[in-house]
mmCIF file of C-alpha atoms in Angstrom:
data_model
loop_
_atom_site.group_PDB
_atom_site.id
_atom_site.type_symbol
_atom_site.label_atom_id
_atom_site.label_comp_id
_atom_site.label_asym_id
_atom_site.label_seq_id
_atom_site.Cartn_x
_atom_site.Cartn_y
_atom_site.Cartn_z
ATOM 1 C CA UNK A 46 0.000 0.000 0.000
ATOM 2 C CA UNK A 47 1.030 3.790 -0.526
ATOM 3 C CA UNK A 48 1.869 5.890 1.738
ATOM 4 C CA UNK A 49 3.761 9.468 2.825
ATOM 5 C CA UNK A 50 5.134 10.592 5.871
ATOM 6 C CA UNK A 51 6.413 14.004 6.470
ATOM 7 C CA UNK A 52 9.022 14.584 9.174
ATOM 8 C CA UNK A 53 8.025 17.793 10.995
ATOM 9 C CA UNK A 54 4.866 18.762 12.184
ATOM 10 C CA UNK A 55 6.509 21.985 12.560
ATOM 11 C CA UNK A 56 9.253 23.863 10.895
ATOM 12 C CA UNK A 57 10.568 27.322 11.712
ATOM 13 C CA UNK A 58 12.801 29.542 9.636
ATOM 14 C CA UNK A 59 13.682 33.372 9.110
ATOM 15 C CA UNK A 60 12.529 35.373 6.442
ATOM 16 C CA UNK A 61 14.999 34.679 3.150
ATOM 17 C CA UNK A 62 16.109 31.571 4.733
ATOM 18 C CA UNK A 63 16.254 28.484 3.128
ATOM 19 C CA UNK A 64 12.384 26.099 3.351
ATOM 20 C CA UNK A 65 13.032 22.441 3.406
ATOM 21 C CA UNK A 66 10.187 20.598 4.101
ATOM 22 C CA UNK A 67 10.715 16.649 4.313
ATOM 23 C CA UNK A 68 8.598 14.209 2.545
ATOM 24 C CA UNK A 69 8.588 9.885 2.399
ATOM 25 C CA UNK A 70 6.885 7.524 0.448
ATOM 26 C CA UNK A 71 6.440 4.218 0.317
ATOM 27 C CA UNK A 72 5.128 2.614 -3.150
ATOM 28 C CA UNK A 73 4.893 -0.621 -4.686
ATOM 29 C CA UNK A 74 4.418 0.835 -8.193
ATOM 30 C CA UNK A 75 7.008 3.904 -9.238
ATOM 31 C CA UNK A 76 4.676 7.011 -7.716
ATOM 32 C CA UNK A 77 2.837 9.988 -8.780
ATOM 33 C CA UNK A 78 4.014 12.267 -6.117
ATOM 34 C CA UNK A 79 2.312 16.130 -5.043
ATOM 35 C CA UNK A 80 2.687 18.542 -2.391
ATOM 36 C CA UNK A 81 -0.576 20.987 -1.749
ATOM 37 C CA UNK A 82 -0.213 24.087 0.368
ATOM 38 C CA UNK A 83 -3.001 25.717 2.591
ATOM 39 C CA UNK A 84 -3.267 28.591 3.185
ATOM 40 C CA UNK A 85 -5.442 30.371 6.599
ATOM 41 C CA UNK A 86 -9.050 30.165 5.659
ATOM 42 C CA UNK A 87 -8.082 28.699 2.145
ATOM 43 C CA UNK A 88 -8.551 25.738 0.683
ATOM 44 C CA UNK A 89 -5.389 23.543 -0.519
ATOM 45 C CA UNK A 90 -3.974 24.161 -3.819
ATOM 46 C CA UNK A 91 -1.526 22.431 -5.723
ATOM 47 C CA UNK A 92 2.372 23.377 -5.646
ATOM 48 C CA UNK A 93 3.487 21.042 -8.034
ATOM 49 C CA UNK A 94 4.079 17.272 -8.961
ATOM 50 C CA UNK A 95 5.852 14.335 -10.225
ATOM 51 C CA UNK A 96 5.072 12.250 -13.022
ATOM 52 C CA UNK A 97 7.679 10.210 -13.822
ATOM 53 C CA UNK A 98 9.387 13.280 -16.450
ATOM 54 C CA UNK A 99 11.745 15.380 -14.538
ATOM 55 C CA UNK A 100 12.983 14.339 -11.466
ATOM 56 C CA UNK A 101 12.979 18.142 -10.267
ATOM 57 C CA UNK A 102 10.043 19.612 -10.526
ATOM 58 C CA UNK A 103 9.730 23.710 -10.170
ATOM 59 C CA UNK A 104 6.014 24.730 -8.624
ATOM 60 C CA UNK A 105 4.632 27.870 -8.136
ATOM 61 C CA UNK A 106 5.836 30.921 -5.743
ATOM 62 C CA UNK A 107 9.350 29.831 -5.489
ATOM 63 C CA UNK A 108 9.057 25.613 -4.885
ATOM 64 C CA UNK A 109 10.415 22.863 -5.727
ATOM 65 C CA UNK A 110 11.075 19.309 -5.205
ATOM 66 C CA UNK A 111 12.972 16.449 -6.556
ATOM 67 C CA UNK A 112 12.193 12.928 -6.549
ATOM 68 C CA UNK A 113 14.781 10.863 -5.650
ATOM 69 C CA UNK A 114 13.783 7.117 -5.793
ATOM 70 C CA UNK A 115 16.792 5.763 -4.024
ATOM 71 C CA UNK A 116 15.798 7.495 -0.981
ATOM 72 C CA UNK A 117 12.139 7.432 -1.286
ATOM 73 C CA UNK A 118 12.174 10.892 -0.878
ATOM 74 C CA UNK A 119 10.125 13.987 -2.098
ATOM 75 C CA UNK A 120 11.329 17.169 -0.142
ATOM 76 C CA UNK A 121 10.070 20.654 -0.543
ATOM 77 C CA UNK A 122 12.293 23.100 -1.220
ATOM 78 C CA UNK A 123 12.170 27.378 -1.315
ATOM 79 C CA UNK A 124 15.874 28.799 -1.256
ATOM 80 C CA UNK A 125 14.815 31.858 0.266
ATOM 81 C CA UNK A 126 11.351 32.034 2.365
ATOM 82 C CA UNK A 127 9.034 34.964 2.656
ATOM 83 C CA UNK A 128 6.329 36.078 5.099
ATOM 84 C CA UNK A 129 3.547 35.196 2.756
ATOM 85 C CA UNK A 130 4.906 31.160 2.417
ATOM 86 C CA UNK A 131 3.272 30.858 6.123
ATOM 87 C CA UNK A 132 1.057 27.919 5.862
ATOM 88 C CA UNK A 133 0.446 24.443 6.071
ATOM 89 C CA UNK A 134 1.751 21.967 3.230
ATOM 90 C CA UNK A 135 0.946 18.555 2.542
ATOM 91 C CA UNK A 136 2.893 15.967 0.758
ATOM 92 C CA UNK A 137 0.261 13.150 -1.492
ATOM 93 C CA UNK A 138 0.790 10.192 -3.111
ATOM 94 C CA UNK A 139 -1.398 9.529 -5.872
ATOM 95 C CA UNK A 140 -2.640 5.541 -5.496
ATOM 96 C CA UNK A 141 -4.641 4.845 -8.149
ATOM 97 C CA UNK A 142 -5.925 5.441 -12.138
ATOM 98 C CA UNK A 143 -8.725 7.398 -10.309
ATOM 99 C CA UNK A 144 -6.701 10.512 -8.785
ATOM 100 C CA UNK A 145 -7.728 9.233 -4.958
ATOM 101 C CA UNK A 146 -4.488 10.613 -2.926
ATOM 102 C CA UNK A 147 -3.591 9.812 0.419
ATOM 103 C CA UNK A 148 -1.740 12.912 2.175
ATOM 104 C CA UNK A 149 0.705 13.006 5.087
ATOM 105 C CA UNK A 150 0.342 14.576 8.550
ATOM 106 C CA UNK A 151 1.110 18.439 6.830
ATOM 107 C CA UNK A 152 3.829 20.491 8.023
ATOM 108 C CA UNK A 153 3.124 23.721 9.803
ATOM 109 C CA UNK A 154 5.620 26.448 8.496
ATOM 110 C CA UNK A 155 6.380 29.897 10.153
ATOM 111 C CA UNK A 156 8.625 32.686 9.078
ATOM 112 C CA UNK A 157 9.912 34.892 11.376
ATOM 113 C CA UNK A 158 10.770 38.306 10.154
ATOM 114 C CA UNK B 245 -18.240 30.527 -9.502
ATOM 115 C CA UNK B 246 -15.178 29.354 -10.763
ATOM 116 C CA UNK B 247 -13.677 27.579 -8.185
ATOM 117 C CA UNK B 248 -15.335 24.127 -5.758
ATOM 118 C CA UNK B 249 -17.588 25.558 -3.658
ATOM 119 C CA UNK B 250 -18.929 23.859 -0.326
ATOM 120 C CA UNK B 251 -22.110 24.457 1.701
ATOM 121 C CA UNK B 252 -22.594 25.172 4.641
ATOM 122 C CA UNK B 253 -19.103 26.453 5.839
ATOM 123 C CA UNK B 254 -19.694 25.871 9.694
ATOM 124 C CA UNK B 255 -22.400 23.092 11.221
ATOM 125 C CA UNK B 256 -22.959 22.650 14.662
ATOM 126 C CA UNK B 257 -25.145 19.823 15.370
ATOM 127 C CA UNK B 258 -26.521 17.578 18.652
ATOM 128 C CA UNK B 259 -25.246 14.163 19.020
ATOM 129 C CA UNK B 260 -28.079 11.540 17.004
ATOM 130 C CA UNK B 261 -28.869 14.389 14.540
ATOM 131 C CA UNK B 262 -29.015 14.163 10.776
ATOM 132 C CA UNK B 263 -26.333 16.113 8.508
ATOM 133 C CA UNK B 264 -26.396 17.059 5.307
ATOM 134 C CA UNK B 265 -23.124 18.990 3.324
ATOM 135 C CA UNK B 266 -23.506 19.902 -0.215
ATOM 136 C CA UNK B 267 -20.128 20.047 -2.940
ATOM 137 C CA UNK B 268 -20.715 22.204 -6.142
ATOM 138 C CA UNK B 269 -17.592 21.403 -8.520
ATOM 139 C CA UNK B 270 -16.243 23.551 -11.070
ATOM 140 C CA UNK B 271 -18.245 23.178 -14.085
ATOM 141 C CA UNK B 272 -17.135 20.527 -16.357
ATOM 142 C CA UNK B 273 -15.204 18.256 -13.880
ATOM 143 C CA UNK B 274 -16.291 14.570 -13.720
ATOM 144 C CA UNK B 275 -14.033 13.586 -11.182
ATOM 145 C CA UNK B 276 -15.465 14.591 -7.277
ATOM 146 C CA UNK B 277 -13.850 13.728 -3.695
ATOM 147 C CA UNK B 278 -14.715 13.587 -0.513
ATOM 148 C CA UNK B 279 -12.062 14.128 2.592
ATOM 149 C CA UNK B 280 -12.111 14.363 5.898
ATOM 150 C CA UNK B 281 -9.413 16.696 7.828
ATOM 151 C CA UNK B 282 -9.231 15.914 11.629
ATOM 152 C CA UNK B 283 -7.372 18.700 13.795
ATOM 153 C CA UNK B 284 -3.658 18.418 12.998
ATOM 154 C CA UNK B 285 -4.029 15.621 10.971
ATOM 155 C CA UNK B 286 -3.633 15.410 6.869
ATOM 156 C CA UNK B 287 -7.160 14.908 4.742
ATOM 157 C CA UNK B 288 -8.524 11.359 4.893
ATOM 158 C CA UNK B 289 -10.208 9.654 1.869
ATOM 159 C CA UNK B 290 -13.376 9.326 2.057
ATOM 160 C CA UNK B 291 -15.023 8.511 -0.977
ATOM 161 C CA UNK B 292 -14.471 9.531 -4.924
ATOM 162 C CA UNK B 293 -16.979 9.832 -7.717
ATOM 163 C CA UNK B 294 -16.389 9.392 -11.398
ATOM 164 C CA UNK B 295 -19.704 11.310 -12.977
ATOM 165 C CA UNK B 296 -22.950 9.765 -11.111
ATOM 166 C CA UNK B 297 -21.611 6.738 -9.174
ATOM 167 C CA UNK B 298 -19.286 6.158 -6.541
ATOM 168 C CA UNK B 299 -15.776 4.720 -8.133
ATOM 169 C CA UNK B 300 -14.392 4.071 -4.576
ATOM 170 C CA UNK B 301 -15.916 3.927 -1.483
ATOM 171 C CA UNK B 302 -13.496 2.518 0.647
ATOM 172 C CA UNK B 303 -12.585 5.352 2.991
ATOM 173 C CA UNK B 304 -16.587 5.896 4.544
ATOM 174 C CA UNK B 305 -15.944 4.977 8.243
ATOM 175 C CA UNK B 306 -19.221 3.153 8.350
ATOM 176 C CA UNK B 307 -22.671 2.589 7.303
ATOM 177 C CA UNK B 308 -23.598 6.470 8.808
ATOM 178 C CA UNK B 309 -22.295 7.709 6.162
ATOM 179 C CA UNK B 310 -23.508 8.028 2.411
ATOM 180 C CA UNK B 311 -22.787 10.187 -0.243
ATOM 181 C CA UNK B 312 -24.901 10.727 -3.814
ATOM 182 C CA UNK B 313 -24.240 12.471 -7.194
ATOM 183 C CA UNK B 314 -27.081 11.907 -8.673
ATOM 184 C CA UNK B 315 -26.513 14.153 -11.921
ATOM 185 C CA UNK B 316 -22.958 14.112 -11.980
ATOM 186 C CA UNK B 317 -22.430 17.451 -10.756
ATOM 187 C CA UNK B 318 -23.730 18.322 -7.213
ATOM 188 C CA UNK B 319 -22.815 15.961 -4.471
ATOM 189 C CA UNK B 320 -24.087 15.717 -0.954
ATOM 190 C CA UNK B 321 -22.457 13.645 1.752
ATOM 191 C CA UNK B 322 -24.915 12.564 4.465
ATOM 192 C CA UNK B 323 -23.850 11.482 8.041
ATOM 193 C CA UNK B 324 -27.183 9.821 9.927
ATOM 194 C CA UNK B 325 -26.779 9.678 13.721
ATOM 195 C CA UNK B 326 -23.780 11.839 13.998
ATOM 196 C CA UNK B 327 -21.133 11.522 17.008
ATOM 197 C CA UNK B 328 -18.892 13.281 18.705
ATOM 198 C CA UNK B 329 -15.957 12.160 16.846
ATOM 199 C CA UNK B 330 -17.688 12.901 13.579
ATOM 200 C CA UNK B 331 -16.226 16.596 14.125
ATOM 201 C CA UNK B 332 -14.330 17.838 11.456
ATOM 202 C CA UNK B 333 -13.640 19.805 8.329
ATOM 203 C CA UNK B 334 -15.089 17.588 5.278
ATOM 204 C CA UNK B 335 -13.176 18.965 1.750
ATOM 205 C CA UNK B 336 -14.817 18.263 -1.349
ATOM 206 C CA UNK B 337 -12.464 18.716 -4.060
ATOM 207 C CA UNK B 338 -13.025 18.129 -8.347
ATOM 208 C CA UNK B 339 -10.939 17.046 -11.148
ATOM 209 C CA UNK B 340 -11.041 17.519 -14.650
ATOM 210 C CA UNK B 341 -10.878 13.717 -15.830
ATOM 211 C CA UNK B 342 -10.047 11.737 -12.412
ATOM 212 C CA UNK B 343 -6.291 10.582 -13.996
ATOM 213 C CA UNK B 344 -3.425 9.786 -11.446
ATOM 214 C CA UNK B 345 -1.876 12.633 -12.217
ATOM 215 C CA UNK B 346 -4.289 15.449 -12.312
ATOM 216 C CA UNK B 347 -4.779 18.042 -10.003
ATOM 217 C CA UNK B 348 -7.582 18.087 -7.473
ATOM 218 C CA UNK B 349 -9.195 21.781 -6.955
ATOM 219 C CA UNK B 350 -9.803 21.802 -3.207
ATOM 220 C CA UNK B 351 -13.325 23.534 -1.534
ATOM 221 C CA UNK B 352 -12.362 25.595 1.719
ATOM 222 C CA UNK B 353 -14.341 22.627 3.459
ATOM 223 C CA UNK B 354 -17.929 22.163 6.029
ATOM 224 C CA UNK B 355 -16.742 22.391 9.634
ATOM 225 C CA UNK B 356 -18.813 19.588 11.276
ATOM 226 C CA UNK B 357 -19.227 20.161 15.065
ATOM 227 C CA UNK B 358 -21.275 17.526 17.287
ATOM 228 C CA UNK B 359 -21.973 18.376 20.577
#
């Protein structure tokens, strides 16, 4: 079965410091792989994904993340973080031809000016 | 509107009651899903819709809960006799085709509370 586990529940950093936001998986099948971000009072968008092209994958505002299969890995990362990138973010595998994804815990991220 | 859009956006209910909470999807998407989001936790699966019938199913906790699409646009998810630990923030969320890699357009969610 698939699954993802992010390591954090919380993560801290200063304004233009680097984001890293860790993400797991575990898949029998090679994995479609997403992180959504919400937003206070939003609801979650997309940041960006893998599917099997690139194994770095730019998202919006900044992101990105690269797959890296012999770690089973899919971190988040923003090389310098602003005020606004506050939020929650969730890391998904995608499990089946129907789009169902199951999403990790979420990490909390805070910027401190 | 353009984006998913969920009714009502807070429900406080009494333990045993009825609930009802409605998903409109952007127009045009087949593909609808339910989730439930438990404080601090990540959304769970509930169920998923592929136009009018359910395509999966596996993720409704029990037999209290039921969900319908009935035109393949609208859906409602239904929670009879609702408990305490039925409290929390049910996402709907649409995709264009339902494919493994498209992207799901998230509602800002029904917060469920039961006294």
């Amino acid at each position: 079965a698939q699954s993802v586990t992010q390591l954090g529940s919380h993560v801290s950093v200063s304004e233009g410091a680097l984001v890293l936001l860790r993400c797991n998986y575990s898949s029998s099948v090679p994995p479609y792989l997403f992180w959504y971000v919400q937003y206070p009072n939003q609801g979650l968008q997309l940041l960006l994904k893998y599917t099997s092209a690139a194994t770095l994958v730019k998202g919006i505002n900044g992101f990105e993340a690269e797959f890296k299969k012999s770690e089973t890995s899919f971190h988040l990362t923003k090389p310098s973080a602003h005020m606004s990138d506050a939020a929650e973010y969730f890391c998904a595998v995608s499990v089946n031809q129907g789009g169902k994804l199951i999403f990790g815990q979420g990490t909390e991220l805070s910027v401190k000016p | 509107g353009a984006g998913v859009s969920q009714t009502p956006s807070n429900k406080v209910t009494e333990k045993g009651k009825y609930v009802e909470l409605r998903c409109d999807p952007i127009s045009g998407h087949t593909a609808l899903y339910w989730y439930r989001q438990s404080l601090g936790q990540g959304p769970e699966f509930l169920i998923y819709f592929q136009g009018t019938g359910a395509a999966d199913d596996s993720g409704l906790p029990n037999d209290r809960f039921f969900a319908v699409r009935p035109e393949g646009s609208v859906s409602t998810l239904k929670i009879q006799r609702t408990e305490r630990g039925d409290s929390a923030v049910y996402l709907c969320a649409s995709s264009l085709a339902g494919g493994p890699t498209g992207e799901l357009f998230f509602g800002e969610g029904s917060r469920l509370t039961v006294l």
